[in-house]
Amino acid sequence: MIKTLIKGFVVGASMMIPGVSGGSMAMILDEYDHLISAIPSLFSRNTFVSSLKYLLLFVAAALFGILLAARPLEILITRYSLVIMYLFLGAVCGTIPMMVKKAHSEGFDVPSIIYIILGITIVFSIDFIPEGIFNPSLDAGFSDILIQVLGGVLVSIGLVLPGISTSYLLLVLGLYEPIISALSNNQFLSLLPIVFGLLAGILALTKVLEIAMKRYPKITYMVILGFLLGSIREIYPGLPGGWSVLIAILLFILGFAAVYKLSLIEAEE
């Protein structure tokens, strides 16, 4: 229970970092598989109570992390973004040995590299989605509503898949400002199609991922590794100068070592 609360808090806090997805942090903390299996388990009588309890604890801790860490992280990123981001770069790279192990792979053969490239390509392809076509509106027609539902499904990708920042996805889809505006003006009904698509996308994606992780672990985890590596573009702050280079290198090593050590501890339990 304590471990779930701590991990939920860290995942929530990480979601406030530009370019970092909650899914990435859940993967780094080796909690991703549990989350993915818990959501479909809500529809099973035997596992409903335990899954609901786990998800409520995790989500509550994540929300607390968002609220508590928002301001401190904003200050750190504003003042020291160039070096702080190297800590997260190290953390992402530190997941590579864990991902290879979960994929039941001995190393990076040709198929593995192809799957990784596929994951990276999917992350990069988000940039080609036309902006503004998913805007919520109270005057939307049937075709507009269907497009908004699709927009909600696409947003669910950012919540479920690691390596894809939800905030970045909202900006690319042109949904960030319209959603904020709708919430500010109490136009909650205009968001229903997007919310419906979001929930449907989460349920569908988690079920598909749960099956894929069990039946095709190598393909699934290598593609997810591609997602994580593709996300580096969003959090890479550029090359620091002067003494900042040394600090950045040390933070990168610290992030890598911390995640790698954590994965070893999780494997032993």
mmCIF file of C-alpha atoms in Angstrom:
data_model
loop_
_atom_site.group_PDB
_atom_site.id
_atom_site.type_symbol
_atom_site.label_atom_id
_atom_site.label_comp_id
_atom_site.label_asym_id
_atom_site.label_seq_id
_atom_site.Cartn_x
_atom_site.Cartn_y
_atom_site.Cartn_z
ATOM 1 C CA MET A 1 0.000 0.000 0.000
ATOM 2 C CA ILE A 2 2.761 2.451 0.973
ATOM 3 C CA LYS A 3 4.719 1.569 -2.159
ATOM 4 C CA THR A 4 1.625 2.163 -4.316
ATOM 5 C CA LEU A 5 1.074 5.587 -2.750
ATOM 6 C CA ILE A 6 4.707 6.605 -3.240
ATOM 7 C CA LYS A 7 4.785 5.465 -6.864
ATOM 8 C CA GLY A 8 1.452 7.149 -7.576
ATOM 9 C CA PHE A 9 2.766 10.392 -6.097
ATOM 10 C CA VAL A 10 5.916 10.272 -8.249
ATOM 11 C CA VAL A 11 3.917 9.491 -11.409
ATOM 12 C CA GLY A 12 1.568 12.401 -10.717
ATOM 13 C CA ALA A 13 4.436 14.781 -10.029
ATOM 14 C CA SER A 14 6.217 13.727 -13.230
ATOM 15 C CA MET A 15 3.158 14.600 -15.309
ATOM 16 C CA MET A 16 3.820 18.270 -14.523
ATOM 17 C CA ILE A 17 7.188 18.104 -16.294
ATOM 18 C CA PRO A 18 6.972 19.253 -19.934
ATOM 19 C CA GLY A 19 7.528 16.359 -22.332
ATOM 20 C CA VAL A 20 7.405 13.673 -19.620
ATOM 21 C CA SER A 21 4.432 11.311 -19.674
ATOM 22 C CA GLY A 22 2.928 9.615 -16.645
ATOM 23 C CA GLY A 23 3.184 6.331 -18.525
ATOM 24 C CA SER A 24 6.934 6.799 -18.890
ATOM 25 C CA MET A 25 7.356 7.298 -15.161
ATOM 26 C CA ALA A 26 5.101 4.328 -14.398
ATOM 27 C CA MET A 27 7.312 2.239 -16.667
ATOM 28 C CA ILE A 28 10.458 3.584 -14.988
ATOM 29 C CA LEU A 29 9.003 2.632 -11.579
ATOM 30 C CA ASP A 30 8.018 -0.814 -12.915
ATOM 31 C CA GLU A 31 4.370 -0.106 -12.137
ATOM 32 C CA TYR A 32 3.114 0.100 -15.710
ATOM 33 C CA ASP A 33 2.185 -3.572 -16.100
ATOM 34 C CA HIS A 34 0.149 -3.479 -12.885
ATOM 35 C CA LEU A 35 -1.768 -0.405 -14.020
ATOM 36 C CA ILE A 36 -2.497 -1.865 -17.451
ATOM 37 C CA SER A 37 -3.846 -5.118 -16.011
ATOM 38 C CA ALA A 38 -5.829 -3.407 -13.228
ATOM 39 C CA ILE A 39 -8.171 -1.454 -15.526
ATOM 40 C CA PRO A 40 -9.581 -4.449 -17.474
ATOM 41 C CA SER A 41 -9.734 -6.359 -14.175
ATOM 42 C CA LEU A 42 -12.467 -3.954 -13.018
ATOM 43 C CA PHE A 43 -14.861 -5.930 -15.209
ATOM 44 C CA SER A 44 -14.131 -9.207 -13.451
ATOM 45 C CA ARG A 45 -16.168 -10.114 -10.360
ATOM 46 C CA ASN A 46 -13.203 -11.864 -8.740
ATOM 47 C CA THR A 47 -10.766 -8.980 -9.115
ATOM 48 C CA PHE A 48 -13.063 -5.941 -9.034
ATOM 49 C CA VAL A 49 -12.534 -5.002 -5.375
ATOM 50 C CA SER A 50 -8.751 -5.416 -5.351
ATOM 51 C CA SER A 51 -8.324 -3.614 -8.687
ATOM 52 C CA LEU A 52 -10.610 -0.748 -7.652
ATOM 53 C CA LYS A 53 -8.765 -0.329 -4.349
ATOM 54 C CA TYR A 54 -5.406 -0.284 -6.109
ATOM 55 C CA LEU A 55 -6.513 2.211 -8.763
ATOM 56 C CA LEU A 56 -8.163 4.539 -6.249
ATOM 57 C CA LEU A 57 -5.019 4.603 -4.110
ATOM 58 C CA PHE A 58 -2.778 5.162 -7.113
ATOM 59 C CA VAL A 59 -4.937 7.885 -8.677
ATOM 60 C CA ALA A 60 -5.405 9.686 -5.327
ATOM 61 C CA ALA A 61 -1.631 9.688 -4.767
ATOM 62 C CA ALA A 62 -1.049 10.859 -8.353
ATOM 63 C CA LEU A 63 -3.475 13.767 -7.928
ATOM 64 C CA PHE A 64 -1.741 14.691 -4.673
ATOM 65 C CA GLY A 65 1.594 14.561 -6.506
ATOM 66 C CA ILE A 66 0.281 16.896 -9.194
ATOM 67 C CA LEU A 67 -0.971 19.422 -6.644
ATOM 68 C CA LEU A 68 2.038 19.292 -4.344
ATOM 69 C CA ALA A 69 4.810 19.155 -6.942
ATOM 70 C CA ALA A 70 3.445 21.606 -9.506
ATOM 71 C CA ARG A 71 4.943 24.775 -7.998
ATOM 72 C CA PRO A 72 8.358 23.384 -6.902
ATOM 73 C CA LEU A 73 8.864 21.678 -10.273
ATOM 74 C CA GLU A 74 7.883 24.837 -12.108
ATOM 75 C CA ILE A 75 10.549 26.778 -10.190
ATOM 76 C CA LEU A 76 13.223 24.109 -10.748
ATOM 77 C CA ILE A 77 12.489 23.757 -14.456
ATOM 78 C CA THR A 78 12.333 27.511 -14.965
ATOM 79 C CA ARG A 79 15.669 28.118 -13.260
ATOM 80 C CA TYR A 80 17.612 24.936 -13.990
ATOM 81 C CA SER A 81 15.834 23.257 -16.903
ATOM 82 C CA LEU A 82 19.029 22.652 -18.876
ATOM 83 C CA VAL A 83 20.538 20.388 -16.222
ATOM 84 C CA ILE A 84 17.388 19.045 -14.526
ATOM 85 C CA MET A 85 16.196 17.485 -17.781
ATOM 86 C CA TYR A 86 19.373 15.407 -17.922
ATOM 87 C CA LEU A 87 18.203 13.644 -14.764
ATOM 88 C CA PHE A 88 15.091 12.520 -16.628
ATOM 89 C CA LEU A 89 17.108 11.610 -19.721
ATOM 90 C CA GLY A 90 19.181 9.320 -17.526
ATOM 91 C CA ALA A 91 16.024 7.849 -16.013
ATOM 92 C CA VAL A 92 14.595 7.055 -19.463
ATOM 93 C CA CYS A 93 17.845 5.407 -20.555
ATOM 94 C CA GLY A 94 17.966 3.500 -17.263
ATOM 95 C CA THR A 95 14.793 1.652 -18.264
ATOM 96 C CA ILE A 96 16.462 0.036 -21.299
ATOM 97 C CA PRO A 97 17.903 -3.023 -19.439
ATOM 98 C CA MET A 98 14.529 -3.564 -17.714
ATOM 99 C CA MET A 99 12.651 -3.343 -21.022
ATOM 100 C CA VAL A 100 14.991 -5.837 -22.687
ATOM 101 C CA LYS A 101 14.434 -8.225 -19.783
ATOM 102 C CA LYS A 102 10.651 -7.847 -19.918
ATOM 103 C CA ALA A 103 10.791 -8.513 -23.647
ATOM 104 C CA HIS A 104 12.441 -11.867 -22.883
ATOM 105 C CA SER A 105 15.197 -10.834 -25.268
ATOM 106 C CA GLU A 106 18.913 -11.526 -24.972
ATOM 107 C CA GLY A 107 19.813 -8.316 -26.768
ATOM 108 C CA PHE A 108 19.064 -6.107 -29.739
ATOM 109 C CA ASP A 109 18.685 -8.289 -32.813
ATOM 110 C CA VAL A 110 17.376 -7.011 -36.161
ATOM 111 C CA PRO A 111 13.634 -7.539 -35.327
ATOM 112 C CA SER A 112 14.089 -5.756 -31.984
ATOM 113 C CA ILE A 113 15.664 -2.739 -33.690
ATOM 114 C CA ILE A 114 12.804 -2.652 -36.221
ATOM 115 C CA TYR A 115 10.209 -2.670 -33.411
ATOM 116 C CA ILE A 116 12.075 0.117 -31.602
ATOM 117 C CA ILE A 117 12.204 2.216 -34.785
ATOM 118 C CA LEU A 118 8.461 1.603 -35.231
ATOM 119 C CA GLY A 119 7.800 2.984 -31.740
ATOM 120 C CA ILE A 120 9.967 6.046 -32.374
ATOM 121 C CA THR A 121 8.223 6.639 -35.709
ATOM 122 C CA ILE A 122 4.777 6.532 -34.063
ATOM 123 C CA VAL A 123 5.842 9.191 -31.543
ATOM 124 C CA PHE A 124 7.275 11.428 -34.273
ATOM 125 C CA SER A 125 4.181 10.979 -36.486
ATOM 126 C CA ILE A 126 2.048 12.858 -33.928
ATOM 127 C CA ASP A 127 3.470 16.085 -35.372
ATOM 128 C CA PHE A 128 1.613 15.435 -38.640
ATOM 129 C CA ILE A 129 -1.880 15.402 -37.092
ATOM 130 C CA PRO A 130 -3.800 18.480 -38.402
ATOM 131 C CA GLU A 131 -4.465 21.066 -35.703
ATOM 132 C CA GLY A 132 -7.900 22.303 -34.704
ATOM 133 C CA ILE A 133 -10.062 19.519 -36.163
ATOM 134 C CA PHE A 134 -11.077 18.159 -32.748
ATOM 135 C CA ASN A 135 -12.273 21.420 -31.162
ATOM 136 C CA PRO A 136 -15.200 20.900 -28.752
ATOM 137 C CA SER A 137 -18.396 22.882 -29.453
ATOM 138 C CA LEU A 138 -21.985 22.958 -28.183
ATOM 139 C CA ASP A 139 -23.180 23.531 -31.764
ATOM 140 C CA ALA A 140 -21.368 20.507 -33.166
ATOM 141 C CA GLY A 141 -23.127 18.312 -35.727
ATOM 142 C CA PHE A 142 -23.062 14.526 -35.804
ATOM 143 C CA SER A 143 -19.897 14.342 -37.900
ATOM 144 C CA ASP A 144 -18.169 16.872 -35.626
ATOM 145 C CA ILE A 145 -19.122 14.806 -32.572
ATOM 146 C CA LEU A 146 -17.612 11.684 -34.136
ATOM 147 C CA ILE A 147 -14.385 13.600 -34.814
ATOM 148 C CA GLN A 148 -14.339 14.825 -31.198
ATOM 149 C CA VAL A 149 -14.809 11.244 -29.949
ATOM 150 C CA LEU A 150 -11.819 10.301 -32.109
ATOM 151 C CA GLY A 151 -9.908 13.181 -30.522
ATOM 152 C CA GLY A 152 -10.694 11.733 -27.081
ATOM 153 C CA VAL A 153 -9.433 8.327 -28.203
ATOM 154 C CA LEU A 154 -6.196 9.928 -29.422
ATOM 155 C CA VAL A 155 -5.764 11.742 -26.090
ATOM 156 C CA SER A 156 -6.136 8.391 -24.298
ATOM 157 C CA ILE A 157 -2.998 7.278 -26.131
ATOM 158 C CA GLY A 158 -1.045 9.898 -24.208
ATOM 159 C CA LEU A 159 -2.477 8.657 -20.910
ATOM 160 C CA VAL A 160 -1.932 4.955 -21.582
ATOM 161 C CA LEU A 161 1.222 4.697 -23.677
ATOM 162 C CA PRO A 162 4.562 5.654 -22.110
ATOM 163 C CA GLY A 163 6.745 8.124 -23.935
ATOM 164 C CA ILE A 164 3.854 10.227 -25.224
ATOM 165 C CA SER A 165 3.198 13.381 -23.197
ATOM 166 C CA THR A 166 -0.516 14.039 -22.674
ATOM 167 C CA SER A 167 -0.020 17.807 -22.492
ATOM 168 C CA TYR A 168 2.038 17.746 -25.694
ATOM 169 C CA LEU A 169 -0.599 15.612 -27.413
ATOM 170 C CA LEU A 170 -3.343 18.049 -26.385
ATOM 171 C CA LEU A 171 -1.326 20.934 -27.829
ATOM 172 C CA VAL A 172 -0.648 19.103 -31.100
ATOM 173 C CA LEU A 173 -4.322 18.176 -31.480
ATOM 174 C CA GLY A 174 -5.328 21.786 -30.813
ATOM 175 C CA LEU A 175 -7.365 20.688 -27.799
ATOM 176 C CA TYR A 176 -5.454 22.277 -24.934
ATOM 177 C CA GLU A 177 -6.867 25.808 -25.135
ATOM 178 C CA PRO A 178 -10.434 24.768 -26.179
ATOM 179 C CA ILE A 179 -10.669 22.376 -23.225
ATOM 180 C CA ILE A 180 -9.370 25.005 -20.800
ATOM 181 C CA SER A 181 -11.828 27.522 -22.293
ATOM 182 C CA ALA A 182 -14.763 25.089 -22.037
ATOM 183 C CA LEU A 183 -13.934 24.349 -18.401
ATOM 184 C CA SER A 184 -13.531 28.053 -17.588
ATOM 185 C CA ASN A 185 -16.910 28.884 -19.163
ATOM 186 C CA ASN A 186 -18.702 25.891 -17.562
ATOM 187 C CA GLN A 187 -19.406 24.369 -20.986
ATOM 188 C CA PHE A 188 -19.017 20.837 -19.665
ATOM 189 C CA LEU A 189 -21.522 19.329 -22.101
ATOM 190 C CA SER A 190 -19.304 20.275 -25.043
ATOM 191 C CA LEU A 191 -16.589 18.029 -23.613
ATOM 192 C CA LEU A 192 -18.772 14.907 -23.369
ATOM 193 C CA PRO A 193 -17.757 13.484 -26.796
ATOM 194 C CA ILE A 194 -14.077 13.896 -25.925
ATOM 195 C CA VAL A 195 -14.571 12.357 -22.458
ATOM 196 C CA PHE A 196 -16.470 9.438 -23.996
ATOM 197 C CA GLY A 197 -13.674 8.859 -26.529
ATOM 198 C CA LEU A 198 -11.091 9.188 -23.762
ATOM 199 C CA LEU A 199 -12.708 6.530 -21.557
ATOM 200 C CA ALA A 200 -13.363 4.203 -24.490
ATOM 201 C CA GLY A 201 -9.769 4.599 -25.643
ATOM 202 C CA ILE A 202 -8.362 3.857 -22.184
ATOM 203 C CA LEU A 203 -10.455 0.703 -21.787
ATOM 204 C CA ALA A 204 -9.635 -0.548 -25.290
ATOM 205 C CA LEU A 205 -5.920 0.259 -25.155
ATOM 206 C CA THR A 206 -5.341 -1.247 -21.717
ATOM 207 C CA LYS A 207 -7.064 -4.485 -22.739
ATOM 208 C CA VAL A 208 -5.087 -4.700 -25.981
ATOM 209 C CA LEU A 209 -1.835 -3.947 -24.157
ATOM 210 C CA GLU A 210 -2.555 -6.501 -21.438
ATOM 211 C CA ILE A 211 -3.022 -9.211 -24.073
ATOM 212 C CA ALA A 212 -0.035 -8.047 -26.123
ATOM 213 C CA MET A 213 2.301 -8.011 -23.115
ATOM 214 C CA LYS A 214 1.407 -11.618 -22.308
ATOM 215 C CA ARG A 215 1.337 -13.065 -25.828
ATOM 216 C CA TYR A 216 3.890 -10.932 -27.669
ATOM 217 C CA PRO A 217 6.237 -9.549 -25.004
ATOM 218 C CA LYS A 218 9.197 -8.949 -27.330
ATOM 219 C CA ILE A 219 7.232 -6.939 -29.897
ATOM 220 C CA THR A 220 5.236 -5.029 -27.261
ATOM 221 C CA TYR A 221 8.097 -4.020 -24.980
ATOM 222 C CA MET A 222 10.439 -3.143 -27.844
ATOM 223 C CA VAL A 223 7.792 -0.875 -29.400
ATOM 224 C CA ILE A 224 7.208 0.705 -25.964
ATOM 225 C CA LEU A 225 10.974 1.183 -25.650
ATOM 226 C CA GLY A 226 10.737 3.011 -28.972
ATOM 227 C CA PHE A 227 8.037 5.245 -27.448
ATOM 228 C CA LEU A 228 10.335 6.057 -24.532
ATOM 229 C CA LEU A 229 13.332 6.775 -26.762
ATOM 230 C CA GLY A 230 11.118 8.870 -29.041
ATOM 231 C CA SER A 231 10.118 10.999 -26.064
ATOM 232 C CA ILE A 232 13.746 12.066 -25.575
ATOM 233 C CA ARG A 233 13.234 14.650 -28.300
ATOM 234 C CA GLU A 234 10.676 16.431 -26.093
ATOM 235 C CA ILE A 235 12.787 16.495 -22.936
ATOM 236 C CA TYR A 236 16.236 17.020 -24.485
ATOM 237 C CA PRO A 237 17.208 20.579 -23.443
ATOM 238 C CA GLY A 238 20.280 20.968 -25.627
ATOM 239 C CA LEU A 239 23.974 20.957 -24.723
ATOM 240 C CA PRO A 240 24.881 22.935 -21.591
ATOM 241 C CA GLY A 241 28.022 25.023 -21.433
ATOM 242 C CA GLY A 242 30.737 25.607 -18.852
ATOM 243 C CA TRP A 243 30.473 23.767 -15.551
ATOM 244 C CA SER A 244 26.876 22.885 -16.360
ATOM 245 C CA VAL A 245 28.206 20.083 -18.574
ATOM 246 C CA LEU A 246 29.670 18.287 -15.573
ATOM 247 C CA ILE A 247 26.485 18.748 -13.544
ATOM 248 C CA ALA A 248 24.377 17.488 -16.454
ATOM 249 C CA ILE A 249 26.562 14.377 -16.833
ATOM 250 C CA LEU A 250 26.383 13.662 -13.106
ATOM 251 C CA LEU A 251 22.592 14.048 -13.099
ATOM 252 C CA PHE A 252 22.300 11.787 -16.151
ATOM 253 C CA ILE A 253 24.368 9.094 -14.402
ATOM 254 C CA LEU A 254 22.345 9.574 -11.208
ATOM 255 C CA GLY A 255 19.040 9.177 -13.077
ATOM 256 C CA PHE A 256 20.284 6.102 -14.938
ATOM 257 C CA ALA A 257 21.743 4.463 -11.817
ATOM 258 C CA ALA A 258 18.670 5.166 -9.670
ATOM 259 C CA VAL A 259 16.243 3.626 -12.177
ATOM 260 C CA TYR A 260 18.521 0.685 -12.959
ATOM 261 C CA LYS A 261 18.980 -0.066 -9.256
ATOM 262 C CA LEU A 262 15.223 0.273 -8.683
ATOM 263 C CA SER A 263 14.535 -2.223 -11.462
ATOM 264 C CA LEU A 264 16.928 -4.708 -9.838
ATOM 265 C CA ILE A 265 15.189 -4.311 -6.464
ATOM 266 C CA GLU A 266 11.776 -4.823 -8.084
ATOM 267 C CA ALA A 267 13.031 -7.954 -9.845
ATOM 268 C CA GLU A 268 14.201 -9.461 -6.562
ATOM 269 C CA GLU A 269 10.843 -8.999 -4.823
#
